[in-house]
Coordinates of C-alpha atoms and ligand atoms in Angstrom, one line a residue:
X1 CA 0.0 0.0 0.0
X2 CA 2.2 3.0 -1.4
X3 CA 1.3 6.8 0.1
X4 CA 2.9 9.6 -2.1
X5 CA 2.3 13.5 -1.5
X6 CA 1.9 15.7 -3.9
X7 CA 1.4 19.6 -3.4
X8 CA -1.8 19.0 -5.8
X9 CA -3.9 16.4 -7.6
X10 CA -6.2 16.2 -10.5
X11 CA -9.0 14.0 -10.7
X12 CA -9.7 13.4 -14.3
X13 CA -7.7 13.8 -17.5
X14 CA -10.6 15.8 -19.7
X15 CA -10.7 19.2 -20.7
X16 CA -10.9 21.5 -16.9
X17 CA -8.1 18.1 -15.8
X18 CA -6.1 19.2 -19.1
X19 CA -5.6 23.1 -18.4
X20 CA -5.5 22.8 -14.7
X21 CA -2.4 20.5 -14.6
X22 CA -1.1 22.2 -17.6
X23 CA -1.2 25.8 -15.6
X24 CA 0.0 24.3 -12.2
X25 CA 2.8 22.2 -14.0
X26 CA 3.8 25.9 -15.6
X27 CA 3.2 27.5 -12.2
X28 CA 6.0 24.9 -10.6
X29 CA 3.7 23.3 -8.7
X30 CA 4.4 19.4 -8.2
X31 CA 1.2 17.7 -10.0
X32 CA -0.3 14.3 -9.9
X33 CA -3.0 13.4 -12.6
X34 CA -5.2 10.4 -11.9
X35 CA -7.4 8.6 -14.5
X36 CA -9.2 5.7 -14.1
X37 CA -9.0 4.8 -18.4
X38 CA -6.0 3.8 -20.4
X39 CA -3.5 5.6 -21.8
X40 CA -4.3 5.1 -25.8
X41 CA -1.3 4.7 -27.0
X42 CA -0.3 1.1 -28.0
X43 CA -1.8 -0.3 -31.1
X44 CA -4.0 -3.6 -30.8
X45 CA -4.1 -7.2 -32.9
X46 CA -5.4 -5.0 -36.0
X47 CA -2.6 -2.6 -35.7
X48 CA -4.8 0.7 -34.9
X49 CA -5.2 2.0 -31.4
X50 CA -9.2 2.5 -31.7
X51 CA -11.7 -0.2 -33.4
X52 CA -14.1 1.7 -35.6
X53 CA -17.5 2.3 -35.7
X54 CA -18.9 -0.1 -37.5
X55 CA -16.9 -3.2 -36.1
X56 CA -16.6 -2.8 -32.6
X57 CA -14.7 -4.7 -30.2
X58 CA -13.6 -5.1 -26.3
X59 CA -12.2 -1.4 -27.3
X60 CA -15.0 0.4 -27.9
X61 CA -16.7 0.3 -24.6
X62 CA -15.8 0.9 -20.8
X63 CA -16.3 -2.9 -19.6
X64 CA -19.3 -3.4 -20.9
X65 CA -20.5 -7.4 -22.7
X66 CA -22.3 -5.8 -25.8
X67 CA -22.0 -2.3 -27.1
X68 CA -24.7 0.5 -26.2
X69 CA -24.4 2.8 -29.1
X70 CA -26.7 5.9 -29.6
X71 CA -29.1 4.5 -32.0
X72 CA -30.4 1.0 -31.1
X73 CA -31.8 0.1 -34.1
X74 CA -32.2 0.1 -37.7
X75 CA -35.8 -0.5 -39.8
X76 CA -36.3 -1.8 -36.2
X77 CA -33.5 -4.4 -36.5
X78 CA -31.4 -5.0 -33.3
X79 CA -28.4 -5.0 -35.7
X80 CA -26.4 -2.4 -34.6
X81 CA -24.5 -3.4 -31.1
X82 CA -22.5 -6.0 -31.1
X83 CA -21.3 -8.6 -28.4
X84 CA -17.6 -7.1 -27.6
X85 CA -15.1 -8.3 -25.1
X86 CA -15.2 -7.0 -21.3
X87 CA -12.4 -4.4 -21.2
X88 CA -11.5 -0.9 -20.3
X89 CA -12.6 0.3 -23.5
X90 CA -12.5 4.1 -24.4
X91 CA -16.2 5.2 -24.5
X92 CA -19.0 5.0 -21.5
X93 CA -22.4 4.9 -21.3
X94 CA -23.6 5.1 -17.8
X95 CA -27.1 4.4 -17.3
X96 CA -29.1 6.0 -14.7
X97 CA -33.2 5.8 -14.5
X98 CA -34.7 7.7 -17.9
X99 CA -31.2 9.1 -18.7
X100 CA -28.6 7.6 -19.8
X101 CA -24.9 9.9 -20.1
X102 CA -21.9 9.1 -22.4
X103 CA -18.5 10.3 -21.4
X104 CA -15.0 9.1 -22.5
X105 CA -12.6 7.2 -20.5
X106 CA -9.0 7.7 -21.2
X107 CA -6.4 10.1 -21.2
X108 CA -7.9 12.7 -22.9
X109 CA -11.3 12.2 -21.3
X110 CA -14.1 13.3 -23.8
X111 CA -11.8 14.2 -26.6
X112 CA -11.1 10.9 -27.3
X113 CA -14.7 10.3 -28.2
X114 CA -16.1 13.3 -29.3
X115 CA -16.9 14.8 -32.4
X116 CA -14.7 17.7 -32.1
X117 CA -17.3 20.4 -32.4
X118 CA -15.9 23.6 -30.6
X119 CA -18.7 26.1 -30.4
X120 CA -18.1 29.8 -28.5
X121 CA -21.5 29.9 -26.8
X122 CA -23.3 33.1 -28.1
X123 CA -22.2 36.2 -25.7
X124 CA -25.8 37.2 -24.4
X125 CA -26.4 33.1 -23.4
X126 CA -23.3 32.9 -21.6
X127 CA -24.3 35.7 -19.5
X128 CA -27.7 34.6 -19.1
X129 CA -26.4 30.8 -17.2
X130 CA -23.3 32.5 -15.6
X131 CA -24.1 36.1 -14.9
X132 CA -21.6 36.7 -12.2
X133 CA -18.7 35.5 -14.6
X134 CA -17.2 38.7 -16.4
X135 CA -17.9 38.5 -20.0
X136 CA -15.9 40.9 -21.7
X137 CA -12.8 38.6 -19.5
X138 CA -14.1 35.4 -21.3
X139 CA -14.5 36.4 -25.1
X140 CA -11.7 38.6 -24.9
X141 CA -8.8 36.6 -23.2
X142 CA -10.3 32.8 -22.1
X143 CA -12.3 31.7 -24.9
X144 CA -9.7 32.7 -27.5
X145 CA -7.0 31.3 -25.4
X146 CA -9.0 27.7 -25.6
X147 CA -9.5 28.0 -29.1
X148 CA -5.8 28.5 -29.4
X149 CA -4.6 26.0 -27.6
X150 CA -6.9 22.9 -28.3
X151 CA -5.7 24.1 -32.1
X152 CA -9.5 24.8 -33.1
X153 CA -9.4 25.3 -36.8
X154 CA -12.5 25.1 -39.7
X155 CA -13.7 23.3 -42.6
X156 CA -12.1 24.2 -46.2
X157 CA -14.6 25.4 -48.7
X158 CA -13.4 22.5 -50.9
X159 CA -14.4 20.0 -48.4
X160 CA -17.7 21.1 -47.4
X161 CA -18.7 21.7 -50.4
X162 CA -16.9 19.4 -53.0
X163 CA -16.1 16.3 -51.2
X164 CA -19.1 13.2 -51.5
X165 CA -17.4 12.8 -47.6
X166 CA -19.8 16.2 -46.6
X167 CA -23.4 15.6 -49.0
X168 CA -25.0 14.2 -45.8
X169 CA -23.6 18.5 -44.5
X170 CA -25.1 19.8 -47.7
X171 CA -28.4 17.7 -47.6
X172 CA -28.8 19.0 -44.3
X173 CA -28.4 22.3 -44.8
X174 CA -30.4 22.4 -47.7
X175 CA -33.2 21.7 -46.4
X176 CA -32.9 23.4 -43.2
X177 CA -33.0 26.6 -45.6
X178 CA -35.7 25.6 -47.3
X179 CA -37.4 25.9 -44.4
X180 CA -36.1 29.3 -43.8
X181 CA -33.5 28.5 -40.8
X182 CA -29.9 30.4 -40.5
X183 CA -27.1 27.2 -41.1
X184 CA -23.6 28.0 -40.0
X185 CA -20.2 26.1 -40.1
X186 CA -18.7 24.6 -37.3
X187 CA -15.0 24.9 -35.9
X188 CA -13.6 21.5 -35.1
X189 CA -10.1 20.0 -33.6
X190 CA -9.9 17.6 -36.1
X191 CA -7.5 18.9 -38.3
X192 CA -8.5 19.5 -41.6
X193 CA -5.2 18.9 -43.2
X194 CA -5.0 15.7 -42.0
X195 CA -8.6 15.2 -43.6
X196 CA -7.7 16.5 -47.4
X197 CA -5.1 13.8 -47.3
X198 CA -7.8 11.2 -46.0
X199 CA -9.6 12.6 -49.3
X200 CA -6.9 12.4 -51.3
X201 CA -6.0 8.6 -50.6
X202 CA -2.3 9.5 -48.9
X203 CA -3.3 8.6 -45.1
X204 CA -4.9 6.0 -42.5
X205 CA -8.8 7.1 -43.4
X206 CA -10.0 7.7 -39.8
X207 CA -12.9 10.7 -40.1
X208 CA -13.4 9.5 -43.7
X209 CA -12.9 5.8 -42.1
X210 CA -16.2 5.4 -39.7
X211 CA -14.3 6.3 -36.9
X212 CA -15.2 8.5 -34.1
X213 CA -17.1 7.4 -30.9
X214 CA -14.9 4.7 -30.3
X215 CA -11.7 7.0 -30.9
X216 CA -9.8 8.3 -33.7
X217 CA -6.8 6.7 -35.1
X218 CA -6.0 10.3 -37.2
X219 CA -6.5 13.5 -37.3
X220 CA -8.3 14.4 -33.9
X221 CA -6.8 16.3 -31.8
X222 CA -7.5 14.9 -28.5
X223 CA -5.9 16.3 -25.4
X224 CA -3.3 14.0 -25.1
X225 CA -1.7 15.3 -28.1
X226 CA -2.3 18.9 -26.9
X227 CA -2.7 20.3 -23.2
X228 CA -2.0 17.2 -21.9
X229 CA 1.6 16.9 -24.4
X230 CA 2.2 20.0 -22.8
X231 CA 1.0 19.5 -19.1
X232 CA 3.7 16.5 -18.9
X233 CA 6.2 18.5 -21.0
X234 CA 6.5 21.2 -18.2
X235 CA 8.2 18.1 -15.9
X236 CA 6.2 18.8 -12.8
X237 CA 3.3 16.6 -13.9
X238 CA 3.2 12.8 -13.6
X239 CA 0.4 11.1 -15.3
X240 CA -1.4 7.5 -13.5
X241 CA -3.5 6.1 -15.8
X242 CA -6.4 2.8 -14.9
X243 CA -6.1 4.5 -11.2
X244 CA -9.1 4.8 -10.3
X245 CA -10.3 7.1 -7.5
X246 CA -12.6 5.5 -4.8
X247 CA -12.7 7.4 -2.0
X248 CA -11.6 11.0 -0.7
X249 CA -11.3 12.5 2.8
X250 CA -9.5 15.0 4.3
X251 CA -7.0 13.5 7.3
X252 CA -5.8 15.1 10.7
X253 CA -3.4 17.3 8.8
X254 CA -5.8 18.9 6.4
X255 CA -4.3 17.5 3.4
X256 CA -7.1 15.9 1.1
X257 CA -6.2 11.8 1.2
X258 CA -7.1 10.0 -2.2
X259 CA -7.6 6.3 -2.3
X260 CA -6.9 4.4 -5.5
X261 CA -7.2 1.6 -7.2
X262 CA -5.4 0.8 -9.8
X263 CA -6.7 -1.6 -12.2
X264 CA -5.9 -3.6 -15.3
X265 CA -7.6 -3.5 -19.1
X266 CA -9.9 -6.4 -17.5
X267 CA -11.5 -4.4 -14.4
X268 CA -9.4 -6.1 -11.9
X269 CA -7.6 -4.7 -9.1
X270 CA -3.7 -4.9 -8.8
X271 CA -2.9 -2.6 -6.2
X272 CA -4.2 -0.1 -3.4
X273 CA -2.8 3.1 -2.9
X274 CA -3.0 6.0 -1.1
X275 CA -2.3 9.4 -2.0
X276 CA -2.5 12.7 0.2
X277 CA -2.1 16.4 -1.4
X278 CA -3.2 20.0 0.3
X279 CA -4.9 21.0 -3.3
X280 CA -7.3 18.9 -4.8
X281 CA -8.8 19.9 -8.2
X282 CA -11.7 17.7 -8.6
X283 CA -11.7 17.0 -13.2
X284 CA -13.7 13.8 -13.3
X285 CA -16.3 15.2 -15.5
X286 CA -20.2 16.5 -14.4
X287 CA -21.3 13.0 -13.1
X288 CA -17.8 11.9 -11.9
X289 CA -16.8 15.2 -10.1
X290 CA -20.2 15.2 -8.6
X291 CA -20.9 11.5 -7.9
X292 CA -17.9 11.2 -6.0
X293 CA -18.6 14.5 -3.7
X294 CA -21.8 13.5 -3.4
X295 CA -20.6 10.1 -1.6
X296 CA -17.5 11.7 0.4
X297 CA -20.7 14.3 1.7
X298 CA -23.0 11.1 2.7
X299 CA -20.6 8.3 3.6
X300 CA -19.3 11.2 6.1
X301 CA -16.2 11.5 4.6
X302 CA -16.4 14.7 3.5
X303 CA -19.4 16.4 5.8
X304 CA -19.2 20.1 5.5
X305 CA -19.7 19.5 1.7
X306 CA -22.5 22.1 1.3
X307 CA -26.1 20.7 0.0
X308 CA -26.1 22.5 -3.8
X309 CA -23.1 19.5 -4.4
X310 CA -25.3 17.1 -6.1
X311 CA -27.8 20.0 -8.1
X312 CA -28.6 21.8 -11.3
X313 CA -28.1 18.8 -13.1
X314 CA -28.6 19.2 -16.5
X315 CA -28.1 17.5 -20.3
X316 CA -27.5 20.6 -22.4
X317 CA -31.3 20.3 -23.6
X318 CA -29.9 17.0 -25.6
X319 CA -32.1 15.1 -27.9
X320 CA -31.4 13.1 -30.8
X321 CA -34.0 13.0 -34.0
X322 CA -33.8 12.3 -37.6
X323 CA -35.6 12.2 -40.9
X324 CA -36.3 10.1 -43.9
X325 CA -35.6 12.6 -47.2
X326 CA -36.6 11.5 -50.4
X327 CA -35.0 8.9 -52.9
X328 CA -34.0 12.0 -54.7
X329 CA -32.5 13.1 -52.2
X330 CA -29.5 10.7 -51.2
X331 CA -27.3 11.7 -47.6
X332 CA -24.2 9.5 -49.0
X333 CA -22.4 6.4 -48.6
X334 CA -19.2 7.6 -47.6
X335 CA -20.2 10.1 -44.5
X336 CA -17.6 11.9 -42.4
X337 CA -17.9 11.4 -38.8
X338 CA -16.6 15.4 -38.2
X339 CA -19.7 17.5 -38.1
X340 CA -19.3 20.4 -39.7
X341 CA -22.6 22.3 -39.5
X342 CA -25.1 22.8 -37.3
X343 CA -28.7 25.1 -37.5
X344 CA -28.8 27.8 -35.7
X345 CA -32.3 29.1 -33.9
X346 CA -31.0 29.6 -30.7
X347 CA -32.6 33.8 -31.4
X348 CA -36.0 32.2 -31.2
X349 CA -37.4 33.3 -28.1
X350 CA -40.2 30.5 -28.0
X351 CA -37.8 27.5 -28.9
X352 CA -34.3 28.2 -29.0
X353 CA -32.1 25.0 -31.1
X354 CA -28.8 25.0 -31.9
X355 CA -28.6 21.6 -34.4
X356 CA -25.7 19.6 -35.1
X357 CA -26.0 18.0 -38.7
X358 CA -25.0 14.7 -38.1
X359 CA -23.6 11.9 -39.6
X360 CA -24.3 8.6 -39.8
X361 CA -21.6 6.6 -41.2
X362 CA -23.2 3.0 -42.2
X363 CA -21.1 2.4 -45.6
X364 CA -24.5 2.5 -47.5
X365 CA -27.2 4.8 -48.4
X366 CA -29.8 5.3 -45.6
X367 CA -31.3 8.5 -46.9
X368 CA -31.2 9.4 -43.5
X369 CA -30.7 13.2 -42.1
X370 CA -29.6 12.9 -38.3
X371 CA -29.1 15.5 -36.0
X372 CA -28.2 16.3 -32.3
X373 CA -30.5 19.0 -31.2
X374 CA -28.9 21.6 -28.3
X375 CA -32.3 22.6 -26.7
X376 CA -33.0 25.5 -23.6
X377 CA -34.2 22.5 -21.6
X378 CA -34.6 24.6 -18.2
X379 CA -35.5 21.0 -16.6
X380 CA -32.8 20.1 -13.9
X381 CA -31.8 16.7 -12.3
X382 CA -30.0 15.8 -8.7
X383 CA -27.7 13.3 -7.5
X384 CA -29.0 10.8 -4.5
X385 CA -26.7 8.6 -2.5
X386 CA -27.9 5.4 -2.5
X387 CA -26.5 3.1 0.0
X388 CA -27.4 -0.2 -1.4
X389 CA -25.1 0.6 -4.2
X390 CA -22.8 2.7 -2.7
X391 CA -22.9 5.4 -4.9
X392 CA -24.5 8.8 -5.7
X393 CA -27.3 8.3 -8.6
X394 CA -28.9 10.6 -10.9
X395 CA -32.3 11.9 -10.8
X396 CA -34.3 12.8 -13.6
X397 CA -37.7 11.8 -14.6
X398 CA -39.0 11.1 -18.1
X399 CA -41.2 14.0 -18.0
X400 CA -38.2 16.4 -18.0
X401 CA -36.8 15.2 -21.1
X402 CA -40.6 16.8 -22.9
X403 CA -39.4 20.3 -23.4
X404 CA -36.4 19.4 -25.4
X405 CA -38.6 17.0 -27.6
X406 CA -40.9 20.2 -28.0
X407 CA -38.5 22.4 -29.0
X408 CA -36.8 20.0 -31.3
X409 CA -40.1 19.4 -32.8
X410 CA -41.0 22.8 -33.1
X411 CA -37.8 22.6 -35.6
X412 CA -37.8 19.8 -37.2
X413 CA -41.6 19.5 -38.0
X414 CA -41.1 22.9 -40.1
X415 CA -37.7 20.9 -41.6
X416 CA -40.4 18.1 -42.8
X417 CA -43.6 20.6 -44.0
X418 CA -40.8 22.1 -46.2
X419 CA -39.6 19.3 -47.7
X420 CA -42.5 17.0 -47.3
X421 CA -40.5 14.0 -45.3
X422 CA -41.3 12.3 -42.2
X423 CA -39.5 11.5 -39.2
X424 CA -37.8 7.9 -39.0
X425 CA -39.1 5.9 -36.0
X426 CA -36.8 2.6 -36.1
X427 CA -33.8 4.1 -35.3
X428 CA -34.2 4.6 -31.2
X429 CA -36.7 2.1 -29.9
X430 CA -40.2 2.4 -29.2
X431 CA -41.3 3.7 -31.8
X432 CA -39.6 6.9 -31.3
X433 CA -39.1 9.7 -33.2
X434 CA -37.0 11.6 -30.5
X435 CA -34.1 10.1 -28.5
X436 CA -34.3 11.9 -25.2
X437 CA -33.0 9.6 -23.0
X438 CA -29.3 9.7 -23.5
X439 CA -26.9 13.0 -23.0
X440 CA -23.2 13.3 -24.9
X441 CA -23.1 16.6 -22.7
X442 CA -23.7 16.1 -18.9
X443 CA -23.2 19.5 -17.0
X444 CA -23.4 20.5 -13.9
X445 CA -23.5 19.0 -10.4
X446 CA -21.2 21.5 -8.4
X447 CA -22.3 24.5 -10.1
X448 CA -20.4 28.0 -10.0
X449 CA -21.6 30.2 -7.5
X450 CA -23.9 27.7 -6.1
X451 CA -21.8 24.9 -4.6
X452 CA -18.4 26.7 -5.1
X453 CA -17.2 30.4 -5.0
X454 CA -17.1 32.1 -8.2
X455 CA -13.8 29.9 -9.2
X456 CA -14.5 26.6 -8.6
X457 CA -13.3 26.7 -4.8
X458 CA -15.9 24.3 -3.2
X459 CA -18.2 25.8 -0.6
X460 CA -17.1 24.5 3.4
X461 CA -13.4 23.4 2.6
X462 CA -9.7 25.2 1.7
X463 CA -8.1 24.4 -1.1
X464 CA -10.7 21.8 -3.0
X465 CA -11.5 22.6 -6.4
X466 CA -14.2 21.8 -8.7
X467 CA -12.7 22.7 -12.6
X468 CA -14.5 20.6 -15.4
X469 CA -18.1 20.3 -17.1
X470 CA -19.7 20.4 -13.4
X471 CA -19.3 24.2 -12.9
X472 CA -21.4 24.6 -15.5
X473 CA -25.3 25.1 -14.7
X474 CA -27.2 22.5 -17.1
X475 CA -26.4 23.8 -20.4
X476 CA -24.5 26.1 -22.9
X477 CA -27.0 26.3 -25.8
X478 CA -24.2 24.6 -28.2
X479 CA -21.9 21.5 -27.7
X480 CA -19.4 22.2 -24.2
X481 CA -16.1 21.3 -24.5
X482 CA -14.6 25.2 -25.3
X483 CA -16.9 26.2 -22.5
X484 CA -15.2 24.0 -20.0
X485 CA -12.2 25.2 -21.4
X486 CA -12.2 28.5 -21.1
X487 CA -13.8 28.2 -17.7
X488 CA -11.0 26.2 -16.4
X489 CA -8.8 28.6 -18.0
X490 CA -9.9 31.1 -16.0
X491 CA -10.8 29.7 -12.7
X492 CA -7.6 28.1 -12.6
X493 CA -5.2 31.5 -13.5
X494 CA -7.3 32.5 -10.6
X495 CA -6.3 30.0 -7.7
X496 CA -2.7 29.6 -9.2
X497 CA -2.2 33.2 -8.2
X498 CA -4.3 33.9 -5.2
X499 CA -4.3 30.4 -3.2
X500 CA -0.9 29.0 -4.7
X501 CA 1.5 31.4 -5.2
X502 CA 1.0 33.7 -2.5
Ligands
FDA1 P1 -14.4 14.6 -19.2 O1 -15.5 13.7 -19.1 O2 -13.9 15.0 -20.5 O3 -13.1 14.0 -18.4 C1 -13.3 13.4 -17.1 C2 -12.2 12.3 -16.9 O4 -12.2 11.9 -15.6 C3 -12.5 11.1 -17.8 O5 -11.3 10.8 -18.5 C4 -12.8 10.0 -16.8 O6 -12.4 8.7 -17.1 C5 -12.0 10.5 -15.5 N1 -12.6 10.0 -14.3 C6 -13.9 10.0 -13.9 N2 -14.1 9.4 -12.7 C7 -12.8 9.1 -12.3 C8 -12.4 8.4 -11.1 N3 -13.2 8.0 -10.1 N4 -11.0 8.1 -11.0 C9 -10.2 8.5 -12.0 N5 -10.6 9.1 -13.2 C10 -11.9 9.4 -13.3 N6 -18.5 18.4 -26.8 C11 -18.3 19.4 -27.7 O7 -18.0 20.5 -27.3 N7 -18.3 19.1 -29.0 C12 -18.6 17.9 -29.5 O8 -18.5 17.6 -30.8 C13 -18.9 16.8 -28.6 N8 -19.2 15.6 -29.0 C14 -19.4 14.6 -28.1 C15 -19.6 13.2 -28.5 C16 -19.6 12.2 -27.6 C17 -19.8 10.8 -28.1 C18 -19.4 12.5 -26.2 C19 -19.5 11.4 -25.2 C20 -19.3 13.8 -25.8 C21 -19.2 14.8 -26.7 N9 -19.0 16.1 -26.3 C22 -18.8 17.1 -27.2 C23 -18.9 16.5 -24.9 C24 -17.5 16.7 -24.3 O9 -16.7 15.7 -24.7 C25 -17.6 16.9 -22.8 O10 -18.4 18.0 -22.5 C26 -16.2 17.1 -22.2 O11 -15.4 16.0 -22.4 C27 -16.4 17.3 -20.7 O12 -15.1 17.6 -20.2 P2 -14.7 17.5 -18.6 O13 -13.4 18.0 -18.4 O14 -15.8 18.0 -17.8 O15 -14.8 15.9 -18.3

């Protein structure tokens, strides 16, 4: 049973875990960074690091026996998950009662999993959910200074609008015009260079290749290969990776003590440690962050955790739909899993959407439109410890998931009347036309101002941190990850200088 001390420790190895050990590793502060999934690194039998899409194995999925992808189903056919292997694969799907949240498991976190979308929330939202952060601060200095260093960059004209790779883009935005609605291109990570040369025959095909929610094998530019590079680059940082995190406290001293497992690639585990530190920065993602406080509060671990740890909950007004367009109207056998588009209604004061235009990368033609609708779901869940399981659970109820169905609707029904299509109702079970029990955007839990000061500096304790996607009150109005960013940017610049330095 090994104890080490560090002066501080991140939880998590996503976006707020990224630029928090990055900035204290620059700051010469003595950083360890624990994460509970592998580091994806070494290639497997098939000689790529990720499986893809549409032949998933013990990869694809945090030890699960069959995959759990997004869509269930197709012409109401169970044939889309597969049996896989039981293994510390790279993507999640943990499954709560009427909601169901996906989050990566790596080093890298969500950007291993992601579609890559980086979206600058519009000004006057922003300052709507968080209007105690200063504004002018964020768009000026933080957001820019995420964009920048996650190496955000944009679509070539050629691409978009040349390459077969992007009808399923054009399609979409077609007809989202025809129905009179503003369409505008998306900034991505992936790196567009990287994807001419997928087009152009010279590299590993991996957005052009069906691969993305299982990881990228090209082109992405997940963490690792960016803040993270960095983070460990500055030599104060040491990375564990399959350590998981089961318990906090705080011991005699004051110093925060971590206990870890660490675990191999088939869940079992090979060692306990012990680790003590006087700053913890708590980066394991909305429901990680927040599950575990939510235990260390009710297991009495932690008591003087205030009672806002565990709300305002929410799923970034998340729901899935899709439509079936006419035979004239093909979406494309070759489909790149990089969004690059979204619709943008989010000025509609009655239903605010922000729609991603979404791929779906089968090989063949579906004539299928899909998108992942960004909704102003004001609907909010809470975490409940529940002792049989040990562990903090989400609450939502089905009914909460109604107004992002409405205002998807509200959208999408125009999108049909001006094209005359339907909805397609095999793809999600039930019957349904709107997917609305899964999130890929969990956020919230510890939210800023609420649970913590106005940087993350939970309420009742010195020197523990909340700095990922839990600050963040429910939802951003487009998809997260620069939002996180930026936060984390900031909040951490913050305690570097007042509660570090000084
Ligand atoms: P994040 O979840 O990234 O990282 C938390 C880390 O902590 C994980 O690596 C986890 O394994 C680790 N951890 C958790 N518990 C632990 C424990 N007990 N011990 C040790 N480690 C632990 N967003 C966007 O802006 N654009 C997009 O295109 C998309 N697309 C998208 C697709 C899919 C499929 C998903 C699942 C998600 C997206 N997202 C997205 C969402 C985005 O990826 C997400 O908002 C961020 O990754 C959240 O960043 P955080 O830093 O909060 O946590």
């Amino acid at each position: 049973n090994e104890t080490t001390h560090f002066t501080s420790i991140v939880i998590g190895t996503g976006y707020g875990g990224a630029v928090s050990a990055l900035r204290l590793g620059e700051a010469g502060v003595d950083t360890l960074m624990l994460e509970m999934g592998q580091l994806w690194d070494k290639p497997g039998p098939d000689g790529k690091v990720f499986c893809k899409m549409t032949k998933p194995d013990g990869r694809a999925m945090w030890f699960k026996n069959r995959t759990e992808a997004p869509l269930s189903s197709f012409l109401w056919i169970d044939a889309i998950n597969r049996p896989i292997d039981y293994y510390a694969g790279v993507l999640d799907r943990i499954n709560y009662p009427n909601m169901s949240v996906y989050v990566g498991r790596g080093v890298g976190g969500g950007s291993l999993v992601n579609g890559g979308m980086a979206v600058t929330p519009p000004m006057n939202y922003f300052q709507e959910i968080l209007p105690e952060v200063n504004t002018h601060e964020m768009y000026n200095k933080y957001f820019p200074r995420a964009n920048q260093k996650l190496q955000v960059n944009t679509i070539p004209n050629t691409l978009l609008e040349n390459s077969p790779y992007y009808r399923f883009t054009r399609v979409g935005r077609q007809q989202a015009e025809k129905a009179g609605f503003k369409t505008v291109t998306v900034p991505n990570i992936y790196d567009y260079n990287y994807m001419q040369q997928e087009e152009a025959g010279k590299v590993h095909k991996s957005a052009f290749g069906k691969e993305v929610i299982y990881g990228n094998n090209g082109g992405k530019r997940s963490l690792d290969k960016t803040y993270l590079a960095d983070a460990l680059g500055t030599g104060k940082v040491t990375l564990k990776y399959l350590h998981r995190v089961d318990a906090i406290t705080q011991n005699s001293q004051g110093l925060y003590q971590i206990d870890v497992s660490e675990i191999n690639t088939s869940g079992a585990t090979v060692a306990k440690k012990t680790f003590t530190c006087k700053h913890l920065f708590m980066c394991a993602g909305s429901v990680g962050s927040t599950e575990m406080l939510v235990r260390a509060r009710e297991t009495g671990k932690l008591p003087s955790l205030p009672s806002e740890v565990g709300t305002h909950w929410g799923n970034n007004g998340n729901v899935m739909t899709a439509r079936a367009n006419h035979m004239w109207h093909p979406t494309g056998t070759k489909q790149s899993t990089i969004p690059a588009m979204g619709i943008n209604d989010w000025d509609n004061a009655s239903n605010p959407v922000f729609a991603e235009i979404a791929p779906l990368p089968t090989g063949f033609e579906t004539w299928i439109s899909l998108y992942l609708a960004i909704t102003k779901n004001p609907e909010r869940g809470h975490f409940e410890y529940d002792a049989t399981k040990q562990q903090a659970v989400l609450r939502w109820g089905a009914h909460q998931s109604q107004p992002s169905i409405n205002s998807a609707k509200a959208m999408f029904d125009k999108i049909n009347k001006a094209n005359t299509t339907i909805y397609r109702y095999d793809l999600f079970g039930n019957n349904k036309a709107f997917a609305d029990d899964f999130t890929y955007h969990p956020l919230g839990g510890c939210v800023l101002g609420k649970a913590t000061d106005l940087y993350g500096r939970i309420k009742g304790y010195s020197n523990l941190y909340v700095n990922d996607g839990a600050l963040v009150p429910g939802n951003t109005g487009v998809n997260p990850f620069i939002t996180i960013t930026a936060m984390a940017e900031r909040n951490i610049e913050k305690i570097i200088q007042e509660d570090m330095l000084k």
